[in-house]
Short mmCIF file of C-alpha atoms in Angstrom, two decimals:
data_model
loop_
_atom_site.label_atom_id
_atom_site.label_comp_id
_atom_site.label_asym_id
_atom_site.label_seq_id
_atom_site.Cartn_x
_atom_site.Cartn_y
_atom_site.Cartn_z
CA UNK A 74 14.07 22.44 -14.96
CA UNK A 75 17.18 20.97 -13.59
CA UNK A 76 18.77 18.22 -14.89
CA UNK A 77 18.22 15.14 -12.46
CA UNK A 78 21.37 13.17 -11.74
CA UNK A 79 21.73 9.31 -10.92
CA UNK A 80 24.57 7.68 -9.40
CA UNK A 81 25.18 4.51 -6.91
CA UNK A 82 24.05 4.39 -3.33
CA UNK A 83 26.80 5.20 -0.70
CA UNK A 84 27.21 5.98 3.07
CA UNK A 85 26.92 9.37 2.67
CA UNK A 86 23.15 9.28 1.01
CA UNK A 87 21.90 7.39 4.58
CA UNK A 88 20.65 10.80 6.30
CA UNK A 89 19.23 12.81 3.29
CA UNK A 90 17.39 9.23 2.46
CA UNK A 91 16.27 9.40 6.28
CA UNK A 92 15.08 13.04 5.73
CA UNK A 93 13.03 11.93 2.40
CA UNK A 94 11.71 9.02 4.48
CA UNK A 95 10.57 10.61 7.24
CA UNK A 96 8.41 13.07 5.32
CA UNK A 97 7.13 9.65 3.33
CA UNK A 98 6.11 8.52 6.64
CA UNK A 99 4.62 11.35 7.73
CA UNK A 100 2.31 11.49 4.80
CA UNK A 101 1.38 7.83 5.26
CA UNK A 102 0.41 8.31 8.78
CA UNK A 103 -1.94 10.97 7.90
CA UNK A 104 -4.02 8.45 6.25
CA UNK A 105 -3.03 5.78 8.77
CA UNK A 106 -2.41 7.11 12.35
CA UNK A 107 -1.75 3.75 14.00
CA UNK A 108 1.54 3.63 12.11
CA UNK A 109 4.48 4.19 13.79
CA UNK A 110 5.01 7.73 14.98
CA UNK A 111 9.10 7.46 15.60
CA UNK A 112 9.53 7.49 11.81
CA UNK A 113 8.46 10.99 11.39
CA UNK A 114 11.33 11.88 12.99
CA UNK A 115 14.40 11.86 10.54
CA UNK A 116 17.42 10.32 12.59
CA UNK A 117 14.73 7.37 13.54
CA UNK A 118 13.79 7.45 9.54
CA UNK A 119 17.86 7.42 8.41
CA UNK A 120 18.89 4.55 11.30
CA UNK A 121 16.08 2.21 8.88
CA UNK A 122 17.84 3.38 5.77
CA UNK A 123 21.11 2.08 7.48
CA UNK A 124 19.74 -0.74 8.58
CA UNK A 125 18.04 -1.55 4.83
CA UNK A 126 21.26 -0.47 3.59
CA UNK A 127 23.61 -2.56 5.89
CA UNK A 128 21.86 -5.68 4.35
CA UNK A 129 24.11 -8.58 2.48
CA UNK A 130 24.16 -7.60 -1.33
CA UNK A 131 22.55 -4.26 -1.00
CA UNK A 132 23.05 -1.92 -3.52
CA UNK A 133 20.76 1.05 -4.64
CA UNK A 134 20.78 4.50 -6.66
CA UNK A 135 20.40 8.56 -5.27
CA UNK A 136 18.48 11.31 -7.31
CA UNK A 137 19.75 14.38 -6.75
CA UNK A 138 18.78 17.66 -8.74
CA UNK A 139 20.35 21.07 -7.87
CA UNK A 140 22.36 19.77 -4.92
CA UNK A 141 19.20 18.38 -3.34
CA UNK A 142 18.43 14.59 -2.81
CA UNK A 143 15.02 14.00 -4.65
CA UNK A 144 14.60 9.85 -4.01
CA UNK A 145 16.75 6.94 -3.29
CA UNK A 146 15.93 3.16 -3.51
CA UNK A 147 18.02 0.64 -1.89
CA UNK A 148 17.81 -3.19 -2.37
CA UNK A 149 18.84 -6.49 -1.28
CA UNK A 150 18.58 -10.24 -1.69
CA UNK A 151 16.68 -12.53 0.97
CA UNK A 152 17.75 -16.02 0.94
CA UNK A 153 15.18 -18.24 0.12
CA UNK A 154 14.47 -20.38 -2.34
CA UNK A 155 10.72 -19.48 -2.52
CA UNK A 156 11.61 -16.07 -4.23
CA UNK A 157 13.72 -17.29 -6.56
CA UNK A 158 16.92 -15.19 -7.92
CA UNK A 159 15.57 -11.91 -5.62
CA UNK A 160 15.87 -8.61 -4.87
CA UNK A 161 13.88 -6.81 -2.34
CA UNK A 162 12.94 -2.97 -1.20
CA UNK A 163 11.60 -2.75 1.57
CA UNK A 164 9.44 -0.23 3.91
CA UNK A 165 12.53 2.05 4.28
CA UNK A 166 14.67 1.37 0.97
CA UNK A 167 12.74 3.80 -1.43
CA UNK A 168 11.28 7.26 -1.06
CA UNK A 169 11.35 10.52 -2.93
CA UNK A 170 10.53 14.39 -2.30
CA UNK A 171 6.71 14.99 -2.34
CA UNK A 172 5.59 15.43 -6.07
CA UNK A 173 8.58 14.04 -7.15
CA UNK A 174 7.13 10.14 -7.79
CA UNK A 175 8.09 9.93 -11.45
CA UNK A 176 11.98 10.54 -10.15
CA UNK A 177 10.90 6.25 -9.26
CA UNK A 178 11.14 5.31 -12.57
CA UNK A 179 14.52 6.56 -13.07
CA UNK A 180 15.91 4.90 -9.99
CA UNK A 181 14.97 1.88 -10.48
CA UNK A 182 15.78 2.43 -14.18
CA UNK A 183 19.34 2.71 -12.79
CA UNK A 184 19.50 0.29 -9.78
CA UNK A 185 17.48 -2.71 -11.93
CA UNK A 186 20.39 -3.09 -14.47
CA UNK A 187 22.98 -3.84 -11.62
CA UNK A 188 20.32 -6.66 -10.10
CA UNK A 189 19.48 -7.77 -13.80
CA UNK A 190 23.17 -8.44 -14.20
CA UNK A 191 23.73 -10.02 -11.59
CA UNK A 192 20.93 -12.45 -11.97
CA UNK A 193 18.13 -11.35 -9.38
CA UNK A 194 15.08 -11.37 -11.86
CA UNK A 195 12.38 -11.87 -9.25
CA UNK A 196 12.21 -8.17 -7.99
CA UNK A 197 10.02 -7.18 -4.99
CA UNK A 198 9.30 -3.61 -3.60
CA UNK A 199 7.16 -2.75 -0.61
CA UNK A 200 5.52 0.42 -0.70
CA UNK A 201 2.52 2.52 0.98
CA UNK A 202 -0.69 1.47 0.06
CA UNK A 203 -2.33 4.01 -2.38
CA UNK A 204 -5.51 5.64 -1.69
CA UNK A 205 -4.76 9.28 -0.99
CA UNK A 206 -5.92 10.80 -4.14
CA UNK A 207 -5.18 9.63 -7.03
CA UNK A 208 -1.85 10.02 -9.03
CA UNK A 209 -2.81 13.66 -9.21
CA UNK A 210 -2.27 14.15 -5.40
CA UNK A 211 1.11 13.64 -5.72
CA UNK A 212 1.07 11.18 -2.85
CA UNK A 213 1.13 7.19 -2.42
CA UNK A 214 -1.59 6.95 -5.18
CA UNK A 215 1.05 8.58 -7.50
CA UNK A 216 3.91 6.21 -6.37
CA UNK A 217 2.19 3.41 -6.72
CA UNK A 218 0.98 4.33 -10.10
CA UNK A 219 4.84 5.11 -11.16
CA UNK A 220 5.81 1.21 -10.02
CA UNK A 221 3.26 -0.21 -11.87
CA UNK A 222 4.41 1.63 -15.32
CA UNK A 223 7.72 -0.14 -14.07
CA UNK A 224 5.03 -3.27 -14.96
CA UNK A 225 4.93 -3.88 -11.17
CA UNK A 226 1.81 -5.45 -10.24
CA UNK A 227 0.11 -6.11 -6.66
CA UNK A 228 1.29 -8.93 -4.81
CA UNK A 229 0.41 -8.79 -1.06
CA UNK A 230 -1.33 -6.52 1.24
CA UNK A 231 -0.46 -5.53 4.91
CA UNK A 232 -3.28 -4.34 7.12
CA UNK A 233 -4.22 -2.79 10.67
CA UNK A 234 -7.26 -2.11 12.46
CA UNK A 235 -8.51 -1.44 16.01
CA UNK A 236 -9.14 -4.41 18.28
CA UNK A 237 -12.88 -5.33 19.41
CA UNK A 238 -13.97 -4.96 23.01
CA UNK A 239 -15.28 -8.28 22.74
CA UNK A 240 -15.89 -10.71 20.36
CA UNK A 241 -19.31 -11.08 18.87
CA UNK A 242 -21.09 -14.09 19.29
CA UNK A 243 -21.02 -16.74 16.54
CA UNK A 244 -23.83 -17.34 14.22
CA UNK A 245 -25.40 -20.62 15.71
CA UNK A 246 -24.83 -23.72 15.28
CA UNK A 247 -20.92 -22.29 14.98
CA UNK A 248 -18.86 -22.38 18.06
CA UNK A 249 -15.56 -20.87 18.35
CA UNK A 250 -13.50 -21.70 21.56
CA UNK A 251 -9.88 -22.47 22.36
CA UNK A 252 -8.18 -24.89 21.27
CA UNK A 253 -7.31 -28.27 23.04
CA UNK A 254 -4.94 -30.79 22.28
CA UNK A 255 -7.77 -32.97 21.21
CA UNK A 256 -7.96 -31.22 18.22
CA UNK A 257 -4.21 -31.50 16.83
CA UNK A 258 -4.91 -33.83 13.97
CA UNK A 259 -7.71 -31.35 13.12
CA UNK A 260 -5.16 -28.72 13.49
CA UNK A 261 -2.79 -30.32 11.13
CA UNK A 262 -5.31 -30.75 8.33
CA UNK A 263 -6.36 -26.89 8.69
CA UNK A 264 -3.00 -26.02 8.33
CA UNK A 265 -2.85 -27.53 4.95
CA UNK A 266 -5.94 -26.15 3.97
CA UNK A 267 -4.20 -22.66 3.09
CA UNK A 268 -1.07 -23.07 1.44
CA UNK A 269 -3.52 -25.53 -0.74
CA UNK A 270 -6.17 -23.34 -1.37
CA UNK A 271 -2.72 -20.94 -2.52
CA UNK A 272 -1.33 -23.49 -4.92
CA UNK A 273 -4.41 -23.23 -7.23
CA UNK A 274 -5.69 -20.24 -8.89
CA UNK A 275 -5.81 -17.25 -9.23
CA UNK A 276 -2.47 -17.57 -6.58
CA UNK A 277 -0.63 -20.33 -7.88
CA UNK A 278 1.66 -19.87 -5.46
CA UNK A 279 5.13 -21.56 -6.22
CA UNK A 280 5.57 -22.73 -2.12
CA UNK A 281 5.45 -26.29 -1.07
CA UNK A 282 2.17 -27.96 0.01
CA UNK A 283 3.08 -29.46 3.58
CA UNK A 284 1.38 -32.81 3.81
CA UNK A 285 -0.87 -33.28 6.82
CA UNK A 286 1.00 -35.53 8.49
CA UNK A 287 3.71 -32.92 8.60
CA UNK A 288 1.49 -30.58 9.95
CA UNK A 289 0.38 -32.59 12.87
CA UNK A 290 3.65 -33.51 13.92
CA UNK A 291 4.67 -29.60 14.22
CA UNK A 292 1.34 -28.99 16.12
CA UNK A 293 1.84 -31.60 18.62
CA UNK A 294 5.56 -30.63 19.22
CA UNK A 295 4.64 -26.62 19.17
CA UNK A 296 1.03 -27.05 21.20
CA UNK A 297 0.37 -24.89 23.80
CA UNK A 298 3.12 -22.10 23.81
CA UNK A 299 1.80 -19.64 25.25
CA UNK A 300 2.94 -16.73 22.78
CA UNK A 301 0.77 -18.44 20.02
CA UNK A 302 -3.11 -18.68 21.32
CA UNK A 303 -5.05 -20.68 19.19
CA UNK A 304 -8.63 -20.72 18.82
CA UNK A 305 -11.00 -23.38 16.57
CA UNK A 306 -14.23 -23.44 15.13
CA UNK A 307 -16.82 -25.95 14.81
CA UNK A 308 -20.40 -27.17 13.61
CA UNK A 309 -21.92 -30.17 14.06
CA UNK A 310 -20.64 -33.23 11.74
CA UNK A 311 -23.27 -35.51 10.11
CA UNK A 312 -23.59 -37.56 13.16
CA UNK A 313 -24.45 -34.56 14.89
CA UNK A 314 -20.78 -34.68 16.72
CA UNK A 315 -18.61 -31.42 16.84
CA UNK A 316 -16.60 -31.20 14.39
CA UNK A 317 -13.52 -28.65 14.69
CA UNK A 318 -13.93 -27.06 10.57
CA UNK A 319 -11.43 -23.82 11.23
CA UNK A 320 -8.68 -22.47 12.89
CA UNK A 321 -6.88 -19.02 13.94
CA UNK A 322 -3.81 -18.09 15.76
CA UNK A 323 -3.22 -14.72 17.35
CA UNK A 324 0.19 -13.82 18.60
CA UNK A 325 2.42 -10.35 18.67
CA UNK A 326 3.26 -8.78 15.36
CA UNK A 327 7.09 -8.97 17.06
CA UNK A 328 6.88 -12.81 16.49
CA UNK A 329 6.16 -11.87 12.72
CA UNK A 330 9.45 -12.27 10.42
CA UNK A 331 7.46 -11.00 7.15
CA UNK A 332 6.59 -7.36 9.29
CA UNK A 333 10.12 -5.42 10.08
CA UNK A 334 11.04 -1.50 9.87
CA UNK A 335 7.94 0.58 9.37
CA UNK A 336 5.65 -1.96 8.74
CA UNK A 337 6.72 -3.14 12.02
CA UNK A 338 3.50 -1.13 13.95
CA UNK A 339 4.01 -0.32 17.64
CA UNK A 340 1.99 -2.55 20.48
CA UNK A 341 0.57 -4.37 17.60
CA UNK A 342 -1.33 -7.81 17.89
CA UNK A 343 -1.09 -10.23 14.78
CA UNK A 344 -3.95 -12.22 13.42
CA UNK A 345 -1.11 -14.43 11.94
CA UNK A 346 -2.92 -17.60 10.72
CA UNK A 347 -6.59 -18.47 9.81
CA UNK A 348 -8.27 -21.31 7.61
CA UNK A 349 -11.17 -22.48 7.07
CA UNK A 350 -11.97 -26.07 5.24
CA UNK A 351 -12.87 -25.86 1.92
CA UNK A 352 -16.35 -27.86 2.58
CA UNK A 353 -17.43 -25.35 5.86
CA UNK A 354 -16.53 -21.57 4.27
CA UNK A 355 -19.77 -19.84 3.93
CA UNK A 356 -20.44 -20.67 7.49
CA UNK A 357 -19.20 -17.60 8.80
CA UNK A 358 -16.39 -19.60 10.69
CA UNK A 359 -13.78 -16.95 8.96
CA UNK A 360 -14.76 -13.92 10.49
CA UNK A 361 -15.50 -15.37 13.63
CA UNK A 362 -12.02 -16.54 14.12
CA UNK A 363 -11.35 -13.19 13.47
CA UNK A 364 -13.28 -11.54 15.55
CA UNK A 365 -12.05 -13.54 17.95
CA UNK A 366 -8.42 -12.62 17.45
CA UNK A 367 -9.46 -8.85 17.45
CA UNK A 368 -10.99 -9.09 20.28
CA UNK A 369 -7.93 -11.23 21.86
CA UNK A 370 -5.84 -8.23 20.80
CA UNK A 371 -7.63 -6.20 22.84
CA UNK A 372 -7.99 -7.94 25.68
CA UNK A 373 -4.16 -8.18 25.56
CA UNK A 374 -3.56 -4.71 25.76
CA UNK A 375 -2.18 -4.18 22.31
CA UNK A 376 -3.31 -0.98 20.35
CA UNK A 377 -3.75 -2.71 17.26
CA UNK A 378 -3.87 -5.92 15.13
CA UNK A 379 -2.19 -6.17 11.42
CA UNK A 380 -3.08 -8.98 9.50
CA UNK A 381 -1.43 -9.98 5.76
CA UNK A 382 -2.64 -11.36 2.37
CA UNK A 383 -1.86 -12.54 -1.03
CA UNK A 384 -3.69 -9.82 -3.46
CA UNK A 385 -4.67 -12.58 -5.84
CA UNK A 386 -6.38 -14.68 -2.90
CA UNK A 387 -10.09 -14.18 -3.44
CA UNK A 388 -10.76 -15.23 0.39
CA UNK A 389 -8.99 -13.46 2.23
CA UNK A 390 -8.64 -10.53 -0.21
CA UNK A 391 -12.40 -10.13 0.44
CA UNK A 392 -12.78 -11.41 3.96
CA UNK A 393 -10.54 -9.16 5.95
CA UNK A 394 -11.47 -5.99 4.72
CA UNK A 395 -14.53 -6.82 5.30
CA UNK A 396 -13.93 -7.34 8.94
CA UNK A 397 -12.65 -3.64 8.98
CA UNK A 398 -8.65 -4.13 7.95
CA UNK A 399 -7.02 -1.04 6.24
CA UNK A 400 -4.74 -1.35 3.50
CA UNK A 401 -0.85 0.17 5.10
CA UNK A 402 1.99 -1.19 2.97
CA UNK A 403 1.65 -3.22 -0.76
CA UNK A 404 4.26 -5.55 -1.87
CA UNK A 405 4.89 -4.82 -5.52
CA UNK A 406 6.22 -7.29 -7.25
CA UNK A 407 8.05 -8.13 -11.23
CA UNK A 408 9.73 -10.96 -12.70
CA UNK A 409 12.17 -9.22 -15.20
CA UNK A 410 12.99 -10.80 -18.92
CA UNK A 411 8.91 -10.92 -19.59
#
């Protein structure tokens, strides 16, 4: 066979990583049509290579064996605190020719010692979710399987199904309806509810518990804009009153700053927020609100609604597939020096 050969990143690599991409993404959307279609085309594929590889700090590695590019992986830093000393790949900053997924190990076997080096231990890579095949298939299965003998392990999930043409009707005595300004302090305690439930395990999320109080003071300053609709649901409390127990906001996936390049999806709705109190789940107020987002995506005209999760979140890890979400991208992720 012929030797492979690593070296650095550089301009010239941004259209043969486009052409690599572009038959990535071309696999992908045979198992997921409602991705974006432009990406199949190569000069659409190479202009998200630039743009991964225009990035502050980036910095990456080529494979190339008998004259031919065979992968590429291109990362950068994202400023914030949250991720610690970082580095991130993302949808278009890693690919390689079709049965070529072990060729992964050896580029990040060369691009890991520059980030290592300079610090960035917290390393995060966002690839296609497997489920093609198995590692045999040669396909995302097989990529994924190489990142995880990197000791990568599952992080987050990104998701996408079809809207509803309407929204079923709650199991009684739940109500779901939009919200009203009324229900602001409710809204601010929701809010909490999630990065809380993520602070314990199995997430232990390192992010900041907001307090309620902060909560409710965004909500009644951000209530009401009309990008962000905003639905609640409630039983009734002990003394029989309504009580407002959940919450869900639908809005579109362009408002998103955690979907960008491919896993940006065309005409996409976003279920972008839903929480349930700890003392009402089992209600069936989570998949009502949504249902009801689905079936706001619809009504809206979009084509389809992603949705996002922590892996390690038993909830929602459960809940939305359930309601019919499809696994499209994975967020890989190691902390190096363990």
């Amino acid at each position: 066979m012929t030797t492979l050969r690593l070296r650095a990143f550089t301009d010239d690599d941004v259209d043969p990583a486009g052409r690599l991409l572009a038959l990535r993404h071309a696999a992908h959307r045979r198992r997921e049509p409602l991705l974006d279609p432009r990406f199949e085309d190569p000069a659409a594929a190479a202009a998200a290579v630039r743009a991964a590889w225009c990035r502050d700090g980036a910095s990456g590695a080529v494979a190339v064996r008998g004259g031919e590019t065979v992968g590429y992986l291109v990362g950068a830093p994202k400023a914030d605190p949250v991720w610690g000393d970082n580095v991130w790949v993302d949808s278009a900053g890693h690919a390689v020719a079709p049965g070529a997924s072990e060729v992964a190990r050896d580029l990040y076997g060369y691009a890991a010692q520059r980030w290592a080096d300079e610090g960035r231990t917290a390393h995060y890579v966002l690839l296609p979710a497997g489920g093609d095949g198995g590692p045999a298939a040669g396909g995302a299965d097989a990529l994924v399987d190489a990142w995880f003998r990197l000791a990568f392990g599952l992080q987050h999930v990104h998701a996408v199904r079809e809207p509803l043409p309407a929204a079923p009707a709650p199991r009684p005595p739940l109500v779901v309806r939009p919200a009203e300004r009324a229900d602001v302090p409710a809204l601010g305690e929701i809010d909490v509810a999630l990065p809380a439930h993520q602070a314990r395990s199995p997430v232990l999320s390192g992010a900041a518990v907001p307090t309620v109080e902060e909560q409710t003071t965004d909500w009644e300053d951000t209530f009401g804009d009309p990008r962000f609709p905003t639905w609640v649901a409630q039983v009734p409390g002990p003394d029989g009153a309504p009580q407002v127990v959940g919450a869900a906001v639908g809005c579109a996936l362009t408002q998103s700053r955690t979907h960008e390049g491919l896993a940006l999806l065309p005409d996409a709705g976003f279920l972008g927020f839903a929480a349930v109190l700890p003392g009402a789940r089992g209600l069936g107020a989570g998949r009502a609100l949504g249902e009801q987002v689905l079936a706001w995506s619809g009504e809206a005209g979009y084509a389809c609604c992603v949705t996002d999760w922590r892996a390690t979140n038993l909830l929602s890890s459960r809940a939305w597939p359930r309601l019919g979400f499809r696994d499209t991208f994975w967020r890989l992720h190691r902390t190096v020096g363990h």
